[in-house]
Each structure stands twice: as C-alpha cells, then as structure tokens.
C-alpha cells in the first residue's frame, strides 16, 4: 500500500439540522455544494421533505453556516434537481435532474420507467435574477446527472451526463443567446442475461474535466470502465484511454453478456494487491497537473445494495489511475490502494473526493 501523508486538523463541526432546511426552504436531499463569490455557499436539492421532486437551492452564510433561505425565486424551483454549475461571465447557471426521490431512494425499479419519475431536463437559469429561463429536453428517463462547464470562465461550453442512457451531451450558447445541447457520446448498451433488464446501460455516473479543458474522464458504474476523452473540440470528443476497474460484466459473475458491440469478451475480475474489487467506478477526482486520477466505487446506499451486495459486505476502495496527458491512456497504479473495508468501524464505502484548497470538480472562476 502506498503511504499517505495525512494531516489531521482540529475540527469544529457545525451541524445544520434537516428541520431548519425544511422550515426555511421546503427542500430536502441536498446534494451539490458550491462556493459563491458573494461569500455564500449554495447547495442543490433533489426533492422536498415529502419525497417529491423539487430542484431548488439552499443558501448558507459561509462564515456562520446559517441557512439564509432559497436562491431561486418563489415558485421558480425546477420539477426535479441534482447537480449544478454556473458561469458568471455568461450570466447563467445549469442544473440537472435525477428523479423523484420517493421512487428511487429504495433502489432502481424498472417499473418506474416511462412514467415521468426520472429526470429528463437540463435547466437553464439566469444567474442575476435567479429565474428559470429554459429547459432542454434530453429524452425520457435520461437522468441528466453530473454537469460541468469548461474551466475557462469565458467558455460558453460544457458537458452533462445522461446517465440512464449512457450518453454525454455537449451544451453551448447559440448566436441568439439561448442554450442548446447535442449528444456527442453514446456508450452502447450490452445485451445480457442474469440482470434486472435485458439490456445493461453503462450508467455513467461521474466525470471530471482537466484544468486545461483538454481531457474529460468518465466513470461507468455498471460496465466497470473509466474512459478518457480528448475534448479539445467539444463538438466531437475522441476516446483516447480506457481501463476496467470492476463492474457488473466481469467474468465469473451472475451477468452473462450475450451481445456487445465494443468488447470481444467479458473483462477479467479486477484485483489489486491480492484484493478483489467489488462495485463499479463512481466518483472521480483529478490532480491539478492532470496526471493522477482518483476513483471510488460507491454510488448510493440502496443502489449499492441492489447492484453490488458484495461491495456493502467488503467495503469500497480508492484507486489511483495514472494518466498519459500527451498521447492519451490510463493505467491503474498497482502501488496505490486505500481499502475502506478495513476501517475500524467498517466496512465503509467511500464516495466524494476533494482536495483542500480547490480542485477540478469544485473551482469556478468568476
């Protein structure tokens, strides 16, 4: 195991009680936080306290963590919520939609498809007035998930995952000042047996863009691979690297792949330092120099239990993927392993990865 230099700082934790958020904002299931130039912290919501979909935003005082209220105007919340990103120089914020919480918090049920219970819209907001201006339809049950603008603060381009479809949309500003989105990546579903549906989507659940806006890295939670795309031309991404680190289609598992337009055979089970890794690649973080990609493999408790029960039993890991930033290419660093299954109160499952002081998934230049 690679030694880690960890510094423990004294903590003064402050708990924001759910009841305070319920009463002041009528929001629940908070998800993505971003710092604002105003000195506030903004957090997106997935729903309301009753389990309905509601895409609103909570504002906190960054010094006291007092809940100040909603960012969006009254009655202006989106029908559903999840992630968001803003680009002040274009006076815009974009938000995404997972679904209606009461239908997915206990797991994924195919019977909910086609009933408007999963998200389909990319929502466009006026950054100054806090009004919802436009909704871009990415398709029924698309589940627009993670979203990122390019890091260049002048850029009017970004990417958003359509997770249940296994696709990526490039969104950009048009000459008339509106926004549009075009599908630029689509990962073919695999025809399978032994799974919940006859076709298995990639379930691309996270991605990160390098600080120079050259590469995009994406995790496929079910298929088990991480992909590197050259997005120098965001209208036409090019696949330049790929590595498998788990997933549901490994040899010897309960799933048999019957038709696969990408692979000739099912991947071998992923092992590192004698440990078999369960689960699929999920949250990503990239070093500031773009040469080290870190990945954890837990998505959401009920979905972890449903798709990867061994992950719940054994705990998750954090891996390091070495990146070729000149020609493209990904390789697992066999000397690096953080095994959360060995935690004293474990087995634990790790999710978000952050650098102190800013990183590729949280920094927004104004």
GROMACS .gro file of C-alpha atoms in nm:
model
  366
    1UNK     CA    1   0.000   0.000   0.000
    2UNK     CA    2   0.129   0.345  -0.088
    3UNK     CA    3   0.192   0.559   0.224
    4UNK     CA    4  -0.027   0.866   0.254
    5UNK     CA    5   0.076   1.194   0.412
    6UNK     CA    6  -0.231   1.284   0.613
    7UNK     CA    7  -0.253   1.586   0.839
    8UNK     CA    8  -0.531   1.591   1.097
    9UNK     CA    9  -0.658   1.940   1.169
   10UNK     CA   10  -0.868   2.036   1.472
   11UNK     CA   11  -1.233   2.036   1.375
   12UNK     CA   12  -1.519   2.246   1.498
   13UNK     CA   13  -1.811   2.068   1.331
   14UNK     CA   14  -2.135   2.256   1.294
   15UNK     CA   15  -2.448   2.060   1.218
   16UNK     CA   16  -2.720   2.209   1.002
   17UNK     CA   17  -3.032   2.029   1.114
   18UNK     CA   18  -3.265   1.900   0.840
   19UNK     CA   19  -3.559   2.064   1.015
   20UNK     CA   20  -3.404   2.408   0.962
   21UNK     CA   21  -3.370   2.342   0.588
   22UNK     CA   22  -3.725   2.203   0.574
   23UNK     CA   23  -3.875   2.504   0.751
   24UNK     CA   24  -3.679   2.780   0.578
   25UNK     CA   25  -3.653   2.636   0.226
   26UNK     CA   26  -3.901   2.346   0.191
   27UNK     CA   27  -3.614   2.142   0.043
   28UNK     CA   28  -3.456   1.807   0.123
   29UNK     CA   29  -3.198   1.557  -0.003
   30UNK     CA   30  -2.928   1.818  -0.051
   31UNK     CA   31  -2.657   1.726  -0.296
   32UNK     CA   32  -2.403   1.958  -0.461
   33UNK     CA   33  -2.234   2.247  -0.276
   34UNK     CA   34  -2.055   2.535  -0.450
   35UNK     CA   35  -1.899   2.848  -0.302
   36UNK     CA   36  -2.021   3.177  -0.445
   37UNK     CA   37  -1.831   3.499  -0.498
   38UNK     CA   38  -2.079   3.666  -0.261
   39UNK     CA   39  -1.935   3.480   0.036
   40UNK     CA   40  -2.221   3.233   0.048
   41UNK     CA   41  -2.242   2.860  -0.004
   42UNK     CA   42  -2.512   2.724  -0.234
   43UNK     CA   43  -2.638   2.364  -0.220
   44UNK     CA   44  -2.871   2.199  -0.467
   45UNK     CA   45  -3.166   1.985  -0.362
   46UNK     CA   46  -3.312   1.671  -0.516
   47UNK     CA   47  -3.657   1.697  -0.360
   48UNK     CA   48  -3.882   1.833  -0.089
   49UNK     CA   49  -3.941   1.695   0.264
   50UNK     CA   50  -4.232   1.484   0.140
   51UNK     CA   51  -4.030   1.287  -0.113
   52UNK     CA   52  -4.146   1.476  -0.419
   53UNK     CA   53  -3.911   1.611  -0.683
   54UNK     CA   54  -3.801   1.972  -0.633
   55UNK     CA   55  -3.495   2.131  -0.787
   56UNK     CA   56  -3.424   2.423  -0.557
   57UNK     CA   57  -3.114   2.569  -0.392
   58UNK     CA   58  -3.023   2.645  -0.032
   59UNK     CA   59  -2.808   2.947   0.054
   60UNK     CA   60  -2.578   2.934   0.358
   61UNK     CA   61  -2.370   3.206   0.518
   62UNK     CA   62  -2.013   3.085   0.457
   63UNK     CA   63  -1.891   3.207   0.797
   64UNK     CA   64  -2.173   3.104   1.029
   65UNK     CA   65  -2.340   2.834   0.813
   66UNK     CA   66  -2.674   2.991   0.892
   67UNK     CA   67  -2.945   2.883   0.649
   68UNK     CA   68  -3.039   3.208   0.477
   69UNK     CA   69  -3.315   3.074   0.252
   70UNK     CA   70  -3.367   2.981  -0.110
   71UNK     CA   71  -3.156   3.104  -0.401
   72UNK     CA   72  -3.433   3.059  -0.658
   73UNK     CA   73  -3.730   3.292  -0.672
   74UNK     CA   74  -4.058   3.180  -0.510
   75UNK     CA   75  -4.241   2.920  -0.722
   76UNK     CA   76  -3.939   2.905  -0.956
   77UNK     CA   77  -3.793   2.569  -0.845
   78UNK     CA   78  -3.737   2.313  -1.119
   79UNK     CA   79  -3.953   1.997  -1.115
   80UNK     CA   80  -3.651   1.787  -1.013
   81UNK     CA   81  -3.295   1.852  -0.909
   82UNK     CA   82  -2.948   1.709  -0.862
   83UNK     CA   83  -2.624   1.880  -0.976
   84UNK     CA   84  -2.545   2.236  -1.090
   85UNK     CA   85  -2.268   2.456  -1.228
   86UNK     CA   86  -2.258   2.827  -1.303
   87UNK     CA   87  -2.066   3.054  -1.542
   88UNK     CA   88  -2.098   3.418  -1.424
   89UNK     CA   89  -1.944   3.575  -1.735
   90UNK     CA   90  -2.237   3.435  -1.933
   91UNK     CA   91  -2.488   3.513  -1.656
   92UNK     CA   92  -2.601   3.150  -1.650
   93UNK     CA   93  -2.642   2.852  -1.423
   94UNK     CA   94  -2.729   2.498  -1.535
   95UNK     CA   95  -2.893   2.235  -1.316
   96UNK     CA   96  -2.980   1.868  -1.369
   97UNK     CA   97  -3.243   1.617  -1.256
   98UNK     CA   98  -3.208   1.271  -1.102
   99UNK     CA   99  -3.572   1.193  -1.034
  100UNK     CA  100  -3.850   1.192  -0.777
  101UNK     CA  101  -3.687   1.074  -0.453
  102UNK     CA  102  -3.970   0.857  -0.324
  103UNK     CA  103  -3.929   0.635  -0.629
  104UNK     CA  104  -3.550   0.584  -0.623
  105UNK     CA  105  -3.439   0.609  -0.257
  106UNK     CA  106  -3.508   0.237  -0.201
  107UNK     CA  107  -3.347   0.123  -0.526
  108UNK     CA  108  -3.396   0.117  -0.901
  109UNK     CA  109  -3.728  -0.026  -1.016
  110UNK     CA  110  -3.770  -0.068  -1.395
  111UNK     CA  111  -4.147  -0.030  -1.344
  112UNK     CA  112  -4.085   0.342  -1.279
  113UNK     CA  113  -3.951   0.398  -1.630
  114UNK     CA  114  -4.174   0.576  -1.879
  115UNK     CA  115  -4.384   0.737  -1.604
  116UNK     CA  116  -4.210   1.070  -1.560
  117UNK     CA  117  -4.042   0.960  -1.239
  118UNK     CA  118  -3.686   1.008  -1.362
  119UNK     CA  119  -3.538   1.334  -1.486
  120UNK     CA  120  -3.504   1.439  -1.850
  121UNK     CA  121  -3.431   1.816  -1.846
  122UNK     CA  122  -3.125   2.036  -1.837
  123UNK     CA  123  -3.248   2.352  -1.668
  124UNK     CA  124  -3.108   2.696  -1.759
  125UNK     CA  125  -3.119   2.978  -1.502
  126UNK     CA  126  -3.047   3.350  -1.515
  127UNK     CA  127  -2.759   3.391  -1.271
  128UNK     CA  128  -2.852   3.751  -1.183
  129UNK     CA  129  -3.229   3.731  -1.146
  130UNK     CA  130  -3.242   3.367  -1.023
  131UNK     CA  131  -3.519   3.289  -1.272
  132UNK     CA  132  -3.562   2.962  -1.459
  133UNK     CA  133  -3.534   3.061  -1.826
  134UNK     CA  134  -3.523   2.745  -2.031
  135UNK     CA  135  -3.541   2.366  -2.006
  136UNK     CA  136  -3.361   2.147  -2.259
  137UNK     CA  137  -3.514   1.801  -2.306
  138UNK     CA  138  -3.251   1.526  -2.319
  139UNK     CA  139  -3.505   1.244  -2.358
  140UNK     CA  140  -3.739   1.036  -2.145
  141UNK     CA  141  -3.568   0.878  -1.841
  142UNK     CA  142  -3.232   1.023  -1.947
  143UNK     CA  143  -3.141   1.115  -1.587
  144UNK     CA  144  -2.926   1.422  -1.652
  145UNK     CA  145  -2.673   1.370  -1.373
  146UNK     CA  146  -2.336   1.539  -1.333
  147UNK     CA  147  -2.272   1.865  -1.517
  148UNK     CA  148  -1.959   2.075  -1.577
  149UNK     CA  149  -1.878   2.387  -1.772
  150UNK     CA  150  -1.530   2.410  -1.918
  151UNK     CA  151  -1.292   2.573  -1.669
  152UNK     CA  152  -1.217   2.868  -1.897
  153UNK     CA  153  -1.450   3.133  -1.748
  154UNK     CA  154  -1.511   3.282  -2.093
  155UNK     CA  155  -1.618   2.950  -2.243
  156UNK     CA  156  -1.985   2.900  -2.327
  157UNK     CA  157  -1.946   2.522  -2.344
  158UNK     CA  158  -1.992   2.230  -2.108
  159UNK     CA  159  -2.082   1.864  -2.076
  160UNK     CA  160  -2.365   1.684  -1.899
  161UNK     CA  161  -2.421   1.311  -1.847
  162UNK     CA  162  -2.747   1.143  -1.949
  163UNK     CA  163  -2.680   0.861  -1.707
  164UNK     CA  164  -2.950   0.604  -1.774
  165UNK     CA  165  -2.896   0.641  -2.150
  166UNK     CA  166  -2.518   0.605  -2.118
  167UNK     CA  167  -2.463   0.922  -2.319
  168UNK     CA  168  -2.300   1.264  -2.292
  169UNK     CA  169  -2.441   1.592  -2.421
  170UNK     CA  170  -2.237   1.895  -2.514
  171UNK     CA  171  -2.428   2.212  -2.425
  172UNK     CA  172  -2.337   2.552  -2.562
  173UNK     CA  173  -2.467   2.902  -2.621
  174UNK     CA  174  -2.622   2.984  -2.957
  175UNK     CA  175  -2.592   3.308  -3.150
  176UNK     CA  176  -2.935   3.423  -3.033
  177UNK     CA  177  -2.830   3.390  -2.667
  178UNK     CA  178  -3.022   3.071  -2.594
  179UNK     CA  179  -2.865   2.739  -2.500
  180UNK     CA  180  -2.878   2.405  -2.676
  181UNK     CA  181  -2.743   2.053  -2.617
  182UNK     CA  182  -2.623   1.789  -2.864
  183UNK     CA  183  -2.541   1.425  -2.795
  184UNK     CA  184  -2.168   1.375  -2.859
  185UNK     CA  185  -2.100   1.041  -2.685
  186UNK     CA  186  -2.320   0.733  -2.664
  187UNK     CA  187  -2.200   0.412  -2.499
  188UNK     CA  188  -2.388   0.114  -2.641
  189UNK     CA  189  -2.598  -0.092  -2.403
  190UNK     CA  190  -2.496  -0.456  -2.363
  191UNK     CA  191  -2.747  -0.735  -2.422
  192UNK     CA  192  -2.726  -0.951  -2.109
  193UNK     CA  193  -2.886  -1.226  -1.908
  194UNK     CA  194  -2.893  -1.252  -1.530
  195UNK     CA  195  -2.962  -0.883  -1.477
  196UNK     CA  196  -3.264  -0.670  -1.392
  197UNK     CA  197  -3.321  -0.573  -1.760
  198UNK     CA  198  -3.234  -0.747  -2.087
  199UNK     CA  199  -3.003  -0.457  -2.178
  200UNK     CA  200  -2.749  -0.304  -1.940
  201UNK     CA  201  -2.663   0.066  -1.973
  202UNK     CA  202  -2.317   0.193  -1.883
  203UNK     CA  203  -2.470   0.410  -1.607
  204UNK     CA  204  -2.208   0.682  -1.647
  205UNK     CA  205  -2.235   0.848  -1.307
  206UNK     CA  206  -1.945   1.094  -1.282
  207UNK     CA  207  -1.693   1.284  -1.489
  208UNK     CA  208  -1.422   1.543  -1.445
  209UNK     CA  209  -1.261   1.787  -1.688
  210UNK     CA  210  -0.889   1.863  -1.669
  211UNK     CA  211  -0.799   2.219  -1.573
  212UNK     CA  212  -0.664   2.287  -1.922
  213UNK     CA  213  -1.000   2.175  -2.071
  214UNK     CA  214  -0.826   1.918  -2.291
  215UNK     CA  215  -0.947   1.592  -2.139
  216UNK     CA  216  -1.267   1.454  -1.989
  217UNK     CA  217  -1.264   1.145  -1.766
  218UNK     CA  218  -1.586   0.947  -1.714
  219UNK     CA  219  -1.683   0.653  -1.493
  220UNK     CA  220  -1.927   0.382  -1.600
  221UNK     CA  221  -2.067   0.235  -1.279
  222UNK     CA  222  -2.226  -0.077  -1.432
  223UNK     CA  223  -1.996  -0.156  -1.724
  224UNK     CA  224  -1.697  -0.105  -1.493
  225UNK     CA  225  -1.466   0.112  -1.703
  226UNK     CA  226  -1.321   0.461  -1.684
  227UNK     CA  227  -1.281   0.646  -2.013
  228UNK     CA  228  -1.059   0.934  -2.120
  229UNK     CA  229  -1.178   1.161  -2.399
  230UNK     CA  230  -0.995   1.437  -2.579
  231UNK     CA  231  -1.245   1.724  -2.578
  232UNK     CA  232  -1.025   1.985  -2.746
  233UNK     CA  233  -1.315   2.001  -2.991
  234UNK     CA  234  -1.617   1.966  -2.759
  235UNK     CA  235  -1.843   1.903  -3.058
  236UNK     CA  236  -1.650   1.582  -3.133
  237UNK     CA  237  -1.487   1.410  -2.832
  238UNK     CA  238  -1.231   1.137  -2.911
  239UNK     CA  239  -1.184   0.828  -2.693
  240UNK     CA  240  -0.811   0.807  -2.613
  241UNK     CA  241  -0.795   0.593  -2.298
  242UNK     CA  242  -0.989   0.324  -2.115
  243UNK     CA  243  -0.934   0.095  -1.815
  244UNK     CA  244  -1.162  -0.153  -1.633
  245UNK     CA  245  -1.167  -0.149  -1.253
  246UNK     CA  246  -1.473  -0.360  -1.164
  247UNK     CA  247  -1.833  -0.350  -1.279
  248UNK     CA  248  -2.119  -0.592  -1.339
  249UNK     CA  249  -1.994  -0.765  -1.655
  250UNK     CA  250  -1.676  -0.927  -1.521
  251UNK     CA  251  -1.616  -1.294  -1.597
  252UNK     CA  252  -1.748  -1.536  -1.339
  253UNK     CA  253  -2.030  -1.312  -1.220
  254UNK     CA  254  -2.406  -1.356  -1.238
  255UNK     CA  255  -2.433  -1.147  -1.555
  256UNK     CA  256  -2.362  -1.301  -1.895
  257UNK     CA  257  -2.307  -1.068  -2.189
  258UNK     CA  258  -2.487  -1.201  -2.497
  259UNK     CA  259  -2.417  -0.915  -2.739
  260UNK     CA  260  -2.152  -0.646  -2.711
  261UNK     CA  261  -2.064  -0.406  -2.990
  262UNK     CA  262  -1.750  -0.289  -2.810
  263UNK     CA  263  -1.581  -0.589  -2.641
  264UNK     CA  264  -1.493  -0.934  -2.772
  265UNK     CA  265  -1.519  -1.092  -2.427
  266UNK     CA  266  -1.614  -1.002  -2.073
  267UNK     CA  267  -1.340  -0.834  -1.866
  268UNK     CA  268  -1.145  -1.030  -1.608
  269UNK     CA  269  -1.228  -0.964  -1.241
  270UNK     CA  270  -1.029  -0.668  -1.114
  271UNK     CA  271  -0.769  -0.745  -0.849
  272UNK     CA  272  -0.521  -0.516  -0.676
  273UNK     CA  273  -0.270  -0.617  -0.408
  274UNK     CA  274  -0.450  -0.951  -0.370
  275UNK     CA  275  -0.787  -0.789  -0.310
  276UNK     CA  276  -1.083  -0.837  -0.542
  277UNK     CA  277  -1.258  -0.506  -0.602
  278UNK     CA  278  -1.637  -0.510  -0.598
  279UNK     CA  279  -1.861  -0.235  -0.728
  280UNK     CA  280  -1.801  -0.011  -1.026
  281UNK     CA  281  -1.604   0.311  -1.074
  282UNK     CA  282  -1.800   0.607  -0.947
  283UNK     CA  283  -1.672   0.937  -0.808
  284UNK     CA  284  -1.364   1.086  -0.973
  285UNK     CA  285  -1.106   1.349  -0.886
  286UNK     CA  286  -0.808   1.464  -1.092
  287UNK     CA  287  -0.479   1.606  -0.970
  288UNK     CA  288  -0.420   1.967  -1.065
  289UNK     CA  289  -0.142   1.866  -1.307
  290UNK     CA  290  -0.381   1.619  -1.473
  291UNK     CA  291  -0.155   1.316  -1.426
  292UNK     CA  292  -0.331   1.128  -1.144
  293UNK     CA  293  -0.697   1.032  -1.149
  294UNK     CA  294  -0.853   0.907  -0.826
  295UNK     CA  295  -1.168   0.695  -0.815
  296UNK     CA  296  -1.400   0.549  -0.551
  297UNK     CA  297  -1.667   0.287  -0.615
  298UNK     CA  298  -1.981   0.356  -0.412
  299UNK     CA  299  -2.282   0.536  -0.562
  300UNK     CA  300  -2.582   0.542  -0.327
  301UNK     CA  301  -2.660   0.301  -0.045
  302UNK     CA  302  -2.978   0.141  -0.180
  303UNK     CA  303  -2.834   0.116  -0.533
  304UNK     CA  304  -2.508  -0.025  -0.396
  305UNK     CA  305  -2.705  -0.294  -0.212
  306UNK     CA  306  -2.907  -0.373  -0.523
  307UNK     CA  307  -2.630  -0.391  -0.783
  308UNK     CA  308  -2.323  -0.477  -0.572
  309UNK     CA  309  -2.416  -0.652  -0.244
  310UNK     CA  310  -2.054  -0.769  -0.209
  311UNK     CA  311  -1.946  -0.403  -0.200
  312UNK     CA  312  -2.161  -0.344   0.107
  313UNK     CA  313  -2.013  -0.653   0.273
  314UNK     CA  314  -1.648  -0.591   0.182
  315UNK     CA  315  -1.633  -0.211   0.170
  316UNK     CA  316  -1.510   0.017  -0.105
  317UNK     CA  317  -1.169   0.129  -0.224
  318UNK     CA  318  -0.995   0.434  -0.361
  319UNK     CA  319  -0.767   0.375  -0.659
  320UNK     CA  320  -0.516   0.588  -0.846
  321UNK     CA  321  -0.518   0.584  -1.225
  322UNK     CA  322  -0.201   0.713  -1.392
  323UNK     CA  323  -0.279   0.933  -1.691
  324UNK     CA  324  -0.088   0.985  -2.015
  325UNK     CA  325  -0.154   1.353  -2.084
  326UNK     CA  326   0.046   1.362  -2.408
  327UNK     CA  327  -0.095   1.077  -2.615
  328UNK     CA  328  -0.386   0.960  -2.401
  329UNK     CA  329  -0.405   0.644  -2.195
  330UNK     CA  330  -0.499   0.516  -1.849
  331UNK     CA  331  -0.323   0.265  -1.624
  332UNK     CA  332  -0.405   0.151  -1.270
  333UNK     CA  333  -0.126   0.228  -1.024
  334UNK     CA  334  -0.080  -0.107  -0.853
  335UNK     CA  335   0.110   0.051  -0.562
  336UNK     CA  336  -0.182   0.268  -0.451
  337UNK     CA  337  -0.479   0.127  -0.262
  338UNK     CA  338  -0.698   0.272   0.011
  339UNK     CA  339  -0.913  -0.012   0.144
  340UNK     CA  340  -1.214   0.124   0.331
  341UNK     CA  341  -1.322  -0.228   0.415
  342UNK     CA  342  -1.052  -0.229   0.683
  343UNK     CA  343  -1.174   0.081   0.863
  344UNK     CA  344  -1.217   0.026   1.242
  345UNK     CA  345  -1.591   0.091   1.221
  346UNK     CA  346  -1.619  -0.055   0.872
  347UNK     CA  347  -1.658  -0.192   0.625
  348UNK     CA  348  -1.711   0.161   0.493
  349UNK     CA  349  -1.799   0.287   0.147
  350UNK     CA  350  -1.624   0.599   0.016
  351UNK     CA  351  -1.786   0.846  -0.219
  352UNK     CA  352  -1.676   1.207  -0.277
  353UNK     CA  353  -1.309   1.303  -0.321
  354UNK     CA  354  -1.189   1.659  -0.259
  355UNK     CA  355  -0.861   1.848  -0.246
  356UNK     CA  356  -0.825   2.111   0.027
  357UNK     CA  357  -0.797   2.450  -0.134
  358UNK     CA  358  -0.981   2.365  -0.455
  359UNK     CA  359  -0.988   2.103  -0.728
  360UNK     CA  360  -1.113   2.017  -1.077
  361UNK     CA  361  -1.470   1.948  -0.964
  362UNK     CA  362  -1.532   2.247  -0.739
  363UNK     CA  363  -1.336   2.550  -0.861
  364UNK     CA  364  -1.530   2.805  -1.066
  365UNK     CA  365  -1.352   3.116  -1.189
  366UNK     CA  366  -1.556   3.434  -1.193
   0.00000   0.00000   0.00000
